Short mmCIF file of C-alpha atoms and ligand atoms in Angstrom, two decimals:
data_model
loop_
_atom_site.label_atom_id
_atom_site.label_comp_id
_atom_site.label_asym_id
_atom_site.label_seq_id
_atom_site.Cartn_x
_atom_site.Cartn_y
_atom_site.Cartn_z
CA UNK A 14 -129.97 -86.84 -115.34
CA UNK A 15 -130.27 -88.40 -118.83
CA UNK A 16 -127.48 -87.93 -121.33
CA UNK A 17 -127.99 -88.43 -125.05
CA UNK A 18 -125.24 -90.94 -125.93
CA UNK A 19 -124.95 -89.52 -129.44
CA UNK A 20 -123.63 -86.26 -127.93
CA UNK A 21 -120.71 -88.12 -126.34
CA UNK A 22 -117.41 -89.06 -128.01
CA UNK A 23 -117.60 -92.66 -129.37
CA UNK A 24 -115.31 -94.26 -126.69
CA UNK A 25 -117.43 -92.84 -123.86
CA UNK A 26 -120.60 -93.79 -125.77
CA UNK A 27 -119.19 -97.32 -125.98
CA UNK A 28 -118.33 -97.41 -122.27
CA UNK A 29 -121.83 -96.23 -121.32
CA UNK A 30 -123.38 -98.88 -123.56
CA UNK A 31 -121.19 -101.54 -121.92
CA UNK A 32 -122.35 -100.46 -118.47
CA UNK A 33 -126.00 -99.81 -119.12
CA UNK A 34 -127.39 -101.73 -122.12
CA UNK A 35 -125.04 -104.61 -122.89
CA UNK A 36 -125.76 -106.46 -119.60
CA UNK A 37 -129.35 -106.95 -120.85
CA UNK A 38 -127.97 -108.79 -123.85
CA UNK A 39 -125.10 -110.52 -122.07
CA UNK A 40 -125.98 -110.78 -118.36
CA UNK A 41 -122.91 -110.47 -116.18
CA UNK A 42 -123.86 -113.25 -113.74
CA UNK A 43 -123.94 -115.98 -116.42
CA UNK A 44 -122.47 -114.58 -119.62
CA UNK A 45 -121.01 -117.73 -121.19
CA UNK A 46 -123.97 -118.98 -123.26
CA UNK A 47 -124.97 -115.44 -124.35
CA UNK A 48 -121.34 -114.92 -125.46
CA UNK A 49 -121.59 -118.00 -127.68
CA UNK A 50 -124.95 -116.76 -129.00
CA UNK A 51 -123.28 -113.47 -130.00
CA UNK A 52 -120.49 -115.43 -131.72
CA UNK A 53 -123.00 -117.58 -133.59
CA UNK A 54 -124.76 -114.40 -134.74
CA UNK A 55 -121.55 -113.25 -136.45
CA UNK A 56 -119.31 -112.23 -133.57
CA UNK A 57 -119.75 -108.48 -134.14
CA UNK A 58 -122.30 -106.19 -132.49
CA UNK A 59 -122.79 -102.60 -133.70
CA UNK A 60 -125.52 -101.16 -131.46
CA UNK A 61 -125.26 -97.50 -132.55
CA UNK A 62 -123.27 -95.16 -134.75
CA UNK A 63 -119.61 -95.10 -133.85
CA UNK A 64 -119.74 -98.10 -131.47
CA UNK A 65 -118.82 -101.74 -132.15
CA UNK A 66 -118.10 -104.85 -130.08
CA UNK A 67 -116.18 -107.93 -131.19
CA UNK A 68 -117.16 -111.26 -129.64
CA UNK A 69 -115.44 -113.94 -131.72
CA UNK A 70 -111.85 -114.84 -130.96
CA UNK A 71 -110.88 -114.16 -134.57
CA UNK A 72 -112.19 -110.57 -134.61
CA UNK A 73 -110.90 -109.82 -131.12
CA UNK A 74 -107.42 -111.11 -132.00
CA UNK A 75 -107.50 -108.96 -135.14
CA UNK A 76 -108.19 -105.81 -133.11
CA UNK A 77 -105.57 -106.70 -130.50
CA UNK A 78 -102.87 -107.43 -133.07
CA UNK A 79 -103.43 -104.31 -135.17
CA UNK A 80 -102.78 -101.54 -132.69
CA UNK A 81 -101.93 -99.13 -135.50
CA UNK A 82 -105.48 -99.55 -136.89
CA UNK A 83 -107.13 -99.43 -133.44
CA UNK A 84 -105.64 -96.77 -131.20
CA UNK A 85 -105.81 -97.05 -127.42
CA UNK A 86 -105.02 -93.35 -126.99
CA UNK A 87 -108.54 -92.54 -125.82
CA UNK A 88 -109.78 -90.26 -123.03
CA UNK A 89 -111.43 -92.29 -120.29
CA UNK A 90 -113.58 -90.32 -117.84
CA UNK A 91 -112.03 -91.67 -114.65
CA UNK A 92 -111.16 -88.46 -112.86
CA UNK A 93 -107.72 -88.36 -114.48
CA UNK A 94 -106.42 -85.20 -116.12
CA UNK A 95 -103.84 -86.88 -118.39
CA UNK A 96 -103.80 -90.20 -120.28
CA UNK A 97 -103.27 -93.30 -118.16
CA UNK A 98 -99.83 -94.80 -118.69
CA UNK A 99 -99.32 -97.22 -120.43
CA UNK A 100 -102.98 -98.10 -121.19
CA UNK A 101 -103.83 -94.97 -123.19
CA UNK A 102 -100.56 -94.69 -125.06
CA UNK A 103 -99.83 -96.27 -128.46
CA UNK A 104 -96.50 -97.64 -129.67
CA UNK A 105 -93.74 -96.58 -130.14
CA UNK A 106 -93.93 -94.62 -126.85
CA UNK A 107 -95.89 -97.48 -125.27
CA UNK A 108 -93.06 -99.94 -125.99
CA UNK A 109 -90.62 -97.73 -124.12
CA UNK A 110 -92.83 -97.76 -121.02
CA UNK A 111 -93.21 -101.53 -121.17
CA UNK A 112 -89.45 -101.96 -121.51
CA UNK A 113 -89.05 -100.05 -118.26
CA UNK A 114 -91.95 -101.71 -116.47
CA UNK A 115 -91.97 -105.36 -117.56
CA UNK A 116 -88.82 -106.31 -115.59
CA UNK A 117 -90.34 -104.79 -112.43
CA UNK A 118 -93.33 -107.16 -112.71
CA UNK A 119 -91.49 -110.23 -114.00
CA UNK A 120 -92.38 -113.66 -112.51
CA UNK A 121 -89.12 -113.87 -110.50
CA UNK A 122 -89.75 -110.59 -108.74
CA UNK A 123 -93.30 -111.67 -107.99
CA UNK A 124 -92.03 -115.02 -106.58
CA UNK A 125 -90.12 -113.05 -104.00
CA UNK A 126 -93.38 -111.49 -102.75
CA UNK A 127 -95.13 -114.80 -102.17
CA UNK A 128 -94.54 -115.09 -98.39
CA UNK A 129 -95.58 -111.51 -97.82
CA UNK A 130 -98.74 -112.05 -99.90
CA UNK A 131 -99.58 -115.21 -97.90
CA UNK A 132 -99.10 -113.38 -94.58
CA UNK A 133 -101.48 -110.64 -95.74
CA UNK A 134 -104.10 -113.19 -96.85
CA UNK A 135 -103.93 -114.93 -93.47
CA UNK A 136 -104.41 -111.69 -91.61
CA UNK A 137 -107.89 -111.42 -93.11
CA UNK A 138 -108.69 -115.13 -92.76
CA UNK A 139 -107.78 -114.88 -89.03
CA UNK A 140 -110.70 -112.48 -88.60
CA UNK A 141 -113.38 -114.97 -89.64
CA UNK A 142 -111.98 -118.53 -89.59
CA UNK A 143 -113.50 -119.34 -86.18
CA UNK A 144 -116.82 -117.66 -86.91
CA UNK A 145 -117.92 -120.33 -89.41
CA UNK A 146 -119.03 -117.79 -91.99
CA UNK A 147 -117.95 -114.60 -93.73
CA UNK A 148 -119.01 -112.02 -96.24
CA UNK A 149 -116.26 -113.07 -98.59
CA UNK A 150 -116.61 -110.01 -100.81
CA UNK A 151 -116.34 -107.45 -98.00
CA UNK A 152 -114.05 -109.26 -95.58
CA UNK A 153 -111.53 -110.73 -97.99
CA UNK A 154 -111.84 -110.04 -101.72
CA UNK A 155 -112.19 -106.26 -101.46
CA UNK A 156 -109.37 -105.79 -98.96
CA UNK A 157 -106.71 -108.33 -99.87
CA UNK A 158 -105.44 -106.83 -103.20
CA UNK A 159 -105.15 -103.39 -101.59
CA UNK A 160 -103.21 -104.92 -98.71
CA UNK A 161 -100.83 -106.54 -101.21
CA UNK A 162 -100.39 -103.16 -102.89
CA UNK A 163 -99.37 -101.60 -99.60
CA UNK A 164 -96.51 -104.09 -99.43
CA UNK A 165 -95.55 -103.58 -103.06
CA UNK A 166 -95.51 -99.80 -102.65
CA UNK A 167 -93.75 -99.81 -99.29
CA UNK A 168 -96.75 -98.33 -97.46
CA UNK A 169 -97.72 -99.21 -93.87
CA UNK A 170 -100.80 -101.35 -93.09
CA UNK A 171 -102.66 -98.37 -91.60
CA UNK A 172 -102.79 -96.76 -95.07
CA UNK A 173 -105.30 -99.46 -96.12
CA UNK A 174 -108.33 -97.22 -95.50
CA UNK A 175 -106.80 -94.38 -97.52
CA UNK A 176 -106.05 -96.66 -100.45
CA UNK A 177 -109.58 -98.11 -100.34
CA UNK A 178 -111.09 -94.63 -100.21
CA UNK A 179 -109.09 -93.47 -103.22
CA UNK A 180 -110.02 -96.61 -105.13
CA UNK A 181 -113.71 -96.22 -104.25
CA UNK A 182 -113.76 -92.56 -105.27
CA UNK A 183 -112.62 -93.48 -108.78
CA UNK A 184 -114.25 -96.87 -109.30
CA UNK A 185 -117.27 -96.79 -106.97
CA UNK A 186 -118.19 -93.10 -106.54
CA UNK A 187 -121.67 -94.11 -105.32
CA UNK A 188 -120.03 -95.44 -102.15
CA UNK A 189 -118.78 -91.91 -101.44
CA UNK A 190 -121.89 -90.04 -102.62
CA UNK A 191 -125.05 -92.16 -103.10
CA UNK A 192 -126.37 -89.61 -105.64
CA UNK A 193 -123.59 -90.78 -107.98
CA UNK A 194 -125.54 -94.02 -108.50
CA UNK A 195 -127.94 -92.41 -111.01
CA UNK A 196 -126.58 -88.92 -111.55
CA UNK A 197 -123.74 -88.85 -114.10
CA UNK A 198 -122.60 -85.36 -113.07
CA UNK A 199 -122.45 -86.34 -109.38
CA UNK A 200 -120.43 -89.37 -110.47
CA UNK A 201 -117.94 -87.28 -112.43
CA UNK A 202 -117.80 -84.84 -109.48
CA UNK A 203 -116.65 -87.50 -107.01
CA UNK A 204 -114.22 -88.97 -109.55
CA UNK A 205 -112.69 -85.54 -110.30
CA UNK A 206 -112.21 -84.67 -106.61
CA UNK A 207 -110.78 -88.09 -105.81
CA UNK A 208 -108.55 -87.94 -108.88
CA UNK A 209 -106.95 -84.77 -107.53
CA UNK A 210 -106.32 -86.54 -104.20
CA UNK A 211 -104.79 -89.53 -106.00
CA UNK A 212 -102.23 -87.29 -107.71
CA UNK A 213 -101.43 -85.50 -104.44
CA UNK A 214 -101.15 -88.73 -102.48
CA UNK A 215 -98.69 -90.40 -104.82
CA UNK A 216 -96.82 -87.14 -105.33
CA UNK A 217 -96.05 -86.90 -101.64
CA UNK A 218 -95.09 -90.59 -101.50
CA UNK A 219 -92.70 -90.03 -104.40
CA UNK A 220 -91.21 -86.96 -102.65
CA UNK A 221 -90.46 -89.17 -99.66
CA UNK A 222 -88.80 -91.84 -101.86
CA UNK A 223 -86.72 -89.20 -103.71
CA UNK A 224 -85.05 -88.25 -100.45
CA UNK A 225 -84.58 -91.83 -99.31
CA UNK A 226 -84.81 -94.60 -101.91
CA UNK A 227 -85.90 -98.07 -100.78
CA UNK A 228 -86.54 -101.38 -102.54
CA UNK A 229 -90.26 -100.76 -103.10
CA UNK A 230 -91.92 -100.37 -106.47
CA UNK A 231 -92.26 -96.57 -106.20
CA UNK A 232 -88.48 -96.28 -105.75
CA UNK A 233 -88.00 -98.53 -108.76
CA UNK A 234 -90.34 -96.34 -110.82
CA UNK A 235 -88.09 -93.39 -109.99
CA UNK A 236 -84.79 -95.07 -110.86
CA UNK A 237 -85.72 -97.50 -113.66
CA UNK A 238 -84.33 -96.48 -117.03
CA UNK A 239 -84.10 -97.66 -120.61
CA UNK A 240 -81.49 -96.28 -123.00
CA UNK A 241 -80.54 -93.78 -120.29
CA UNK A 242 -84.10 -92.44 -120.04
CA UNK A 243 -86.07 -92.32 -116.81
CA UNK A 244 -89.78 -91.58 -116.37
CA UNK A 245 -90.70 -88.04 -115.41
CA UNK A 246 -92.66 -87.32 -112.20
CA UNK A 247 -95.85 -86.76 -114.24
CA UNK A 248 -95.38 -90.05 -116.05
CA UNK A 249 -94.93 -91.92 -112.77
CA UNK A 250 -98.07 -90.30 -111.37
CA UNK A 251 -100.04 -91.34 -114.47
CA UNK A 252 -98.76 -94.86 -114.00
CA UNK A 253 -99.68 -94.95 -110.29
CA UNK A 254 -103.15 -93.66 -111.17
CA UNK A 255 -103.63 -96.57 -113.56
CA UNK A 256 -102.41 -99.05 -110.95
CA UNK A 257 -105.18 -97.98 -108.62
CA UNK A 258 -107.69 -98.65 -111.38
CA UNK A 259 -106.17 -101.73 -112.99
CA UNK A 260 -104.63 -103.60 -110.10
CA UNK A 261 -107.20 -103.69 -107.30
CA UNK A 262 -110.78 -104.36 -108.45
CA UNK A 263 -109.59 -106.78 -111.10
CA UNK A 264 -108.17 -109.11 -108.43
CA UNK A 265 -111.07 -108.53 -105.99
CA UNK A 266 -113.61 -109.30 -108.67
CA UNK A 267 -111.72 -112.38 -109.87
CA UNK A 268 -111.69 -113.70 -106.31
CA UNK A 269 -115.46 -113.31 -105.93
CA UNK A 270 -116.07 -115.08 -109.27
CA UNK A 271 -113.70 -117.91 -108.36
CA UNK A 272 -114.99 -118.46 -104.83
CA UNK A 273 -118.61 -118.34 -106.05
CA UNK A 274 -117.66 -121.00 -108.59
CA UNK A 275 -115.87 -123.18 -106.02
CA UNK A 276 -118.65 -122.81 -103.44
CA UNK A 277 -121.19 -124.08 -105.96
CA UNK A 278 -119.01 -126.86 -107.46
CA UNK A 279 -117.99 -129.03 -104.47
CA UNK A 280 -116.27 -131.67 -106.62
CA UNK A 281 -113.99 -129.01 -108.16
CA UNK A 282 -113.31 -127.50 -104.75
CA UNK A 283 -112.40 -130.97 -103.44
CA UNK A 284 -110.07 -131.43 -106.43
CA UNK A 285 -107.86 -128.53 -105.34
CA UNK A 286 -108.10 -129.46 -101.65
CA UNK A 287 -106.87 -132.97 -102.49
CA UNK A 288 -104.18 -131.70 -104.82
CA UNK A 289 -103.02 -128.14 -104.03
CA UNK A 290 -100.45 -128.45 -106.82
CA UNK A 291 -103.37 -128.16 -109.23
CA UNK A 292 -104.12 -124.60 -108.07
CA UNK A 293 -102.09 -122.83 -110.83
CA UNK A 294 -103.94 -124.64 -113.66
CA UNK A 295 -107.24 -124.30 -111.80
CA UNK A 296 -106.66 -120.53 -111.59
CA UNK A 297 -105.97 -120.35 -115.34
CA UNK A 298 -109.12 -122.33 -116.07
CA UNK A 299 -111.27 -120.16 -113.80
CA UNK A 300 -109.73 -117.04 -115.39
CA UNK A 301 -110.78 -118.43 -118.77
CA UNK A 302 -114.27 -119.48 -117.72
CA UNK A 303 -115.09 -116.49 -115.52
CA UNK A 304 -113.14 -113.82 -117.48
CA UNK A 305 -113.65 -111.22 -114.73
CA UNK A 306 -112.59 -108.37 -117.07
CA UNK A 307 -115.27 -109.01 -119.68
CA UNK A 308 -114.43 -106.18 -122.13
CA UNK A 309 -111.34 -104.18 -123.02
CA UNK A 310 -111.16 -100.41 -123.10
CA UNK A 311 -112.56 -99.08 -126.37
CA UNK A 312 -110.02 -98.66 -129.17
CA UNK A 313 -110.65 -96.08 -131.90
CA UNK A 314 -110.33 -97.00 -135.58
CA UNK A 315 -107.62 -94.77 -137.07
CA UNK A 316 -109.09 -95.21 -140.59
CA UNK A 317 -111.76 -97.25 -142.34
CA UNK A 318 -110.82 -100.85 -141.55
CA UNK A 319 -112.06 -104.04 -143.19
CA UNK A 320 -112.38 -106.79 -140.58
CA UNK A 321 -111.59 -110.44 -141.47
CA UNK A 322 -115.35 -111.10 -141.80
CA UNK A 323 -115.62 -108.41 -144.54
CA UNK A 324 -117.39 -105.77 -142.40
CA UNK A 325 -115.94 -102.28 -142.74
CA UNK A 326 -115.52 -100.34 -139.52
CA UNK A 327 -115.61 -96.59 -140.17
CA UNK A 328 -112.74 -94.36 -139.03
CA UNK A 329 -113.45 -92.97 -135.56
CA UNK A 330 -115.57 -95.92 -134.42
CA UNK A 331 -114.90 -97.06 -130.85
CA UNK A 332 -114.34 -100.81 -130.91
CA UNK A 333 -114.59 -102.79 -127.66
CA UNK A 334 -113.44 -106.37 -127.48
CA UNK A 335 -114.95 -109.13 -125.40
CA UNK A 336 -112.23 -111.17 -123.70
CA UNK A 337 -114.91 -113.28 -122.06
CA UNK A 338 -116.53 -114.33 -125.33
CA UNK A 339 -113.15 -115.10 -126.93
CA UNK A 340 -112.47 -117.42 -123.98
CA UNK A 341 -115.48 -119.62 -124.74
CA UNK A 342 -115.36 -119.34 -128.54
CA UNK A 343 -115.97 -122.93 -129.74
CA UNK A 344 -113.36 -122.45 -132.51
CA UNK A 345 -110.61 -121.91 -129.92
CA UNK A 346 -112.13 -124.09 -127.17
CA UNK A 347 -114.24 -126.89 -128.69
CA UNK A 348 -114.91 -128.14 -125.13
CA UNK A 349 -115.09 -124.63 -123.68
CA UNK A 350 -118.06 -125.40 -121.44
CA UNK A 351 -116.11 -128.14 -119.64
CA UNK A 352 -114.36 -126.37 -116.78
CA UNK A 353 -111.31 -128.59 -116.44
CA UNK A 354 -108.85 -127.81 -113.65
CA UNK A 355 -106.28 -130.04 -115.36
CA UNK A 356 -106.54 -128.33 -118.78
CA UNK A 357 -103.01 -128.39 -120.15
CA UNK A 358 -103.19 -126.06 -123.15
CA UNK A 359 -105.14 -122.95 -122.22
CA UNK A 360 -104.69 -120.02 -124.60
CA UNK A 361 -107.17 -117.80 -122.76
CA UNK A 362 -107.00 -114.02 -123.06
CA UNK A 363 -108.39 -113.07 -119.64
CA UNK A 364 -105.33 -110.79 -119.31
CA UNK A 365 -105.87 -109.29 -122.76
CA UNK A 366 -103.48 -109.64 -125.66
CA UNK A 367 -101.27 -107.69 -128.03
CA UNK A 368 -99.15 -104.81 -126.81
CA UNK A 369 -101.48 -103.87 -123.95
CA UNK A 370 -101.55 -107.35 -122.44
CA UNK A 371 -101.82 -107.01 -118.66
CA UNK A 372 -98.64 -105.72 -117.05
CA UNK A 373 -99.68 -107.13 -113.68
CA UNK A 374 -100.61 -110.66 -114.77
CA UNK A 375 -97.79 -112.33 -112.82
CA UNK A 376 -98.67 -110.42 -109.67
CA UNK A 377 -102.38 -111.17 -110.18
CA UNK A 378 -101.68 -114.87 -110.62
CA UNK A 379 -99.59 -114.92 -107.46
CA UNK A 380 -102.36 -113.21 -105.50
CA UNK A 381 -105.06 -115.55 -106.79
CA UNK A 382 -103.01 -118.70 -106.24
CA UNK A 383 -101.93 -117.71 -102.74
CA UNK A 384 -105.44 -116.61 -101.71
CA UNK A 385 -106.93 -119.90 -102.90
CA UNK A 386 -104.17 -122.00 -101.34
CA UNK A 387 -104.29 -120.30 -97.94
CA UNK A 388 -108.09 -120.17 -97.74
CA UNK A 389 -108.48 -123.87 -98.61
CA UNK A 390 -105.65 -124.90 -96.30
CA UNK A 391 -107.56 -123.37 -93.41
CA UNK A 392 -111.17 -123.72 -94.62
CA UNK A 393 -111.32 -126.72 -96.94
CA UNK A 394 -115.10 -127.22 -96.88
CA UNK A 395 -117.61 -124.41 -97.33
CA UNK A 396 -120.71 -123.50 -99.27
CA UNK A 397 -122.92 -120.53 -100.03
CA UNK A 398 -124.48 -119.61 -96.71
CA UNK A 399 -128.04 -121.00 -96.55
CA UNK A 400 -130.49 -118.23 -97.44
CA UNK A 401 -127.86 -116.47 -99.55
CA UNK A 402 -127.84 -118.72 -102.63
CA UNK A 403 -129.06 -115.93 -104.91
CA UNK A 404 -125.88 -114.23 -106.12
CA UNK A 405 -125.84 -110.48 -106.73
CA UNK A 406 -123.87 -109.36 -109.78
CA UNK A 407 -124.05 -105.58 -110.35
CA UNK A 408 -122.61 -103.79 -113.40
CA UNK A 409 -118.91 -103.03 -113.70
CA UNK A 410 -116.43 -105.82 -114.07
CA UNK A 411 -117.85 -109.30 -113.42
CA UNK A 412 -118.15 -109.75 -109.68
CA UNK A 413 -120.46 -110.91 -106.92
CA UNK A 414 -121.27 -108.59 -104.07
CA UNK A 415 -122.11 -109.91 -100.61
CA UNK A 416 -120.84 -113.39 -101.40
CA UNK A 417 -121.77 -115.09 -98.11
CA UNK A 418 -119.88 -118.31 -97.35
CA UNK A 419 -120.34 -120.65 -94.38
CA UNK A 420 -118.53 -123.77 -93.14
C1 LIG B 27 -106.95 -111.09 -112.19
C2 LIG B 27 -106.59 -109.83 -112.23
C3 LIG B 27 -106.40 -109.05 -113.48
C4 LIG B 27 -107.03 -109.17 -114.69
C5 LIG B 27 -108.09 -110.19 -115.08
C6 LIG B 27 -106.46 -108.15 -115.56
C7 LIG B 27 -106.84 -107.97 -116.86
C8 LIG B 27 -106.29 -107.02 -117.70
C9 LIG B 27 -106.66 -106.85 -119.07
C10 LIG B 27 -107.74 -107.65 -119.79
C11 LIG B 27 -105.92 -105.84 -119.57
C12 LIG B 27 -105.95 -105.31 -121.01
C13 LIG B 27 -107.00 -104.24 -121.17
C14 LIG B 27 -107.17 -103.83 -122.62
O1 LIG B 27 -106.35 -104.16 -123.47
O2 LIG B 27 -108.16 -103.13 -122.89
C15 LIG B 27 -105.05 -105.37 -118.53
C16 LIG B 27 -104.12 -104.35 -118.65
C17 LIG B 27 -103.36 -103.88 -117.62
N1 LIG B 27 -103.30 -104.38 -116.33
FE1 LIG B 27 -104.31 -105.99 -115.63
N2 LIG B 27 -105.53 -107.44 -114.87
C18 LIG B 27 -105.44 -107.96 -113.60
C19 LIG B 27 -104.61 -107.53 -112.59
C20 LIG B 27 -103.69 -106.52 -112.69
C21 LIG B 27 -102.80 -106.10 -111.62
C22 LIG B 27 -102.68 -106.75 -110.26
C23 LIG B 27 -102.11 -105.02 -112.10
C24 LIG B 27 -101.06 -104.19 -111.42
C25 LIG B 27 -99.92 -104.55 -111.07
C26 LIG B 27 -102.53 -104.78 -113.46
C27 LIG B 27 -102.05 -103.81 -114.29
C28 LIG B 27 -102.41 -103.63 -115.61
C29 LIG B 27 -101.85 -102.60 -116.46
C30 LIG B 27 -100.82 -101.54 -116.04
C31 LIG B 27 -102.45 -102.75 -117.72
C32 LIG B 27 -102.18 -101.90 -118.96
C33 LIG B 27 -101.06 -102.53 -119.75
C34 LIG B 27 -100.72 -101.76 -121.02
O3 LIG B 27 -101.51 -100.92 -121.46
O4 LIG B 27 -99.62 -102.00 -121.56
N3 LIG B 27 -103.50 -105.70 -113.78
N4 LIG B 27 -105.29 -106.11 -117.40
#
C-alpha cells in the first residue's frame, strides 16, 4: 500500500525518507564517501517540504546544542502509546529523568557487570567455536545484547526468546508477519500488538519487584529518586519500552559492522590480537568509522531558525542529523579515512550529543569491548567465509545480515 508522504506529519515523513529514499543517496553498506560528498555539497539536504537533514559536523552540533530550537518531543510510530522516556521529552523534564538514570548507567556500575557480560558472550561462542564457522549475525550479534539485558534486568536465561520476540515485533515486524515487509498498515498492526505486550510484560515484572526488591535495574528504576521524586509506574514502563528499542539492535548492529570490518582488514584484526589493551581505542575508532546509528530521531523546529550557514529552517520542519557524516567530516577529522586503532583524540558522536546523548554508552562500550576481547581470545584468526564475501546491508540502522565467518 502506497502512502503519500505529504499526508504524514513531518517527523514521520522524515523517518520514511530515511528508510526508503536516503539509502539511494547514501548507501548503508559504504556510506563514508557519500557522507563527505553531502558535506561538500553544503552539508544540508532538504528533500521535501518539512524535512531536512544535516550532514556537516557544524550543522549537526548546532541542532544538538540547541534543544530549545529543535524539540525531540515527537511521536514515533513504534507501537508505543505514550512518548518514549527520555528520548521524546525535552528539558527541563528531560534533565530530571537523566539525573535519576545517569548514576544507574555510570561507568563504575557497568564495570561490575563485566564478568557476567563475558560469561554470556562465551556461552554463545561455545556453540560454534569447534565448528570452524558461524553465522555471526544470527548466532552471536543478535542474541548477545539481549542476553546481557536479561542479566541487567534480573531475568532468567529462558526469557531470551520472549525478549527477542518483543524486540522483533517492534523493530522487525516483517519477521513476525512477512506482509509487514511492504505493507505499512500490516507493519503498524504488528508493532501495535507487540507494543501492548511490551507494556504488559514489563508491568508484571515490575509488580514482582514491588513485592520483593532486588539489586537489578528494574528495582532501581522503582526506588531511584531525585529531590524526593520517584518515577511513576507509567514513566518506568515508557523507559523500559525505549530500552527495548535503543539498547538491543544498536549493539547487535555495531557488532556486525565491527566484525565485518575486522574480517576484511586482517592487519587491524592482528593489531588487537597482538595487543588486547588496544581494544578500547579500537572500539572508539570503529564506532566513529562505522557509526552504526547513522541518523538521529527527527527533531522539530520550534520556530523559524537560521542555521550557521545562513539557511532558514521553517517552524515545524523535521530535522534529522547524520552522526555518521559528522564522524568523517574533514573539518573535524582531517585524516578521517585513516582508520587508526591507536587514535588518541577521538571526538566522535556515534553516541549522539547534547542532552539526548546515549544513556547506555558505558554499557554499550562494555559489551563491545568484552565481545571483541572474548571472541579474539578464542578465535584469533578468521575471515569472511568463502562464497559469502558479498555483504548484505538492508535498511534500518547500519548492519550486515548473515555475516558468515570461518576460521
Ligand atoms: C553501540 C551501541 C549504541 C549506540 C551506537 C547508541 C547510539 C545512540 C544515539 C546516537 C543516541 C541519540 C539519539 C538521538 O539523539 O537522536 C542514543 C540515545 C539513547 N540510547 Fe543509545 N546507543 C547504543 C546503545 C545503547 C544501550 C545499550 C542502551 C541501553 C542501556 C541505550 C540507551 C539509550 C537511551 C535511553 C537513549 C536516549 C537518551 C536521551 O534521550 O536522553 N543505548 N543512543
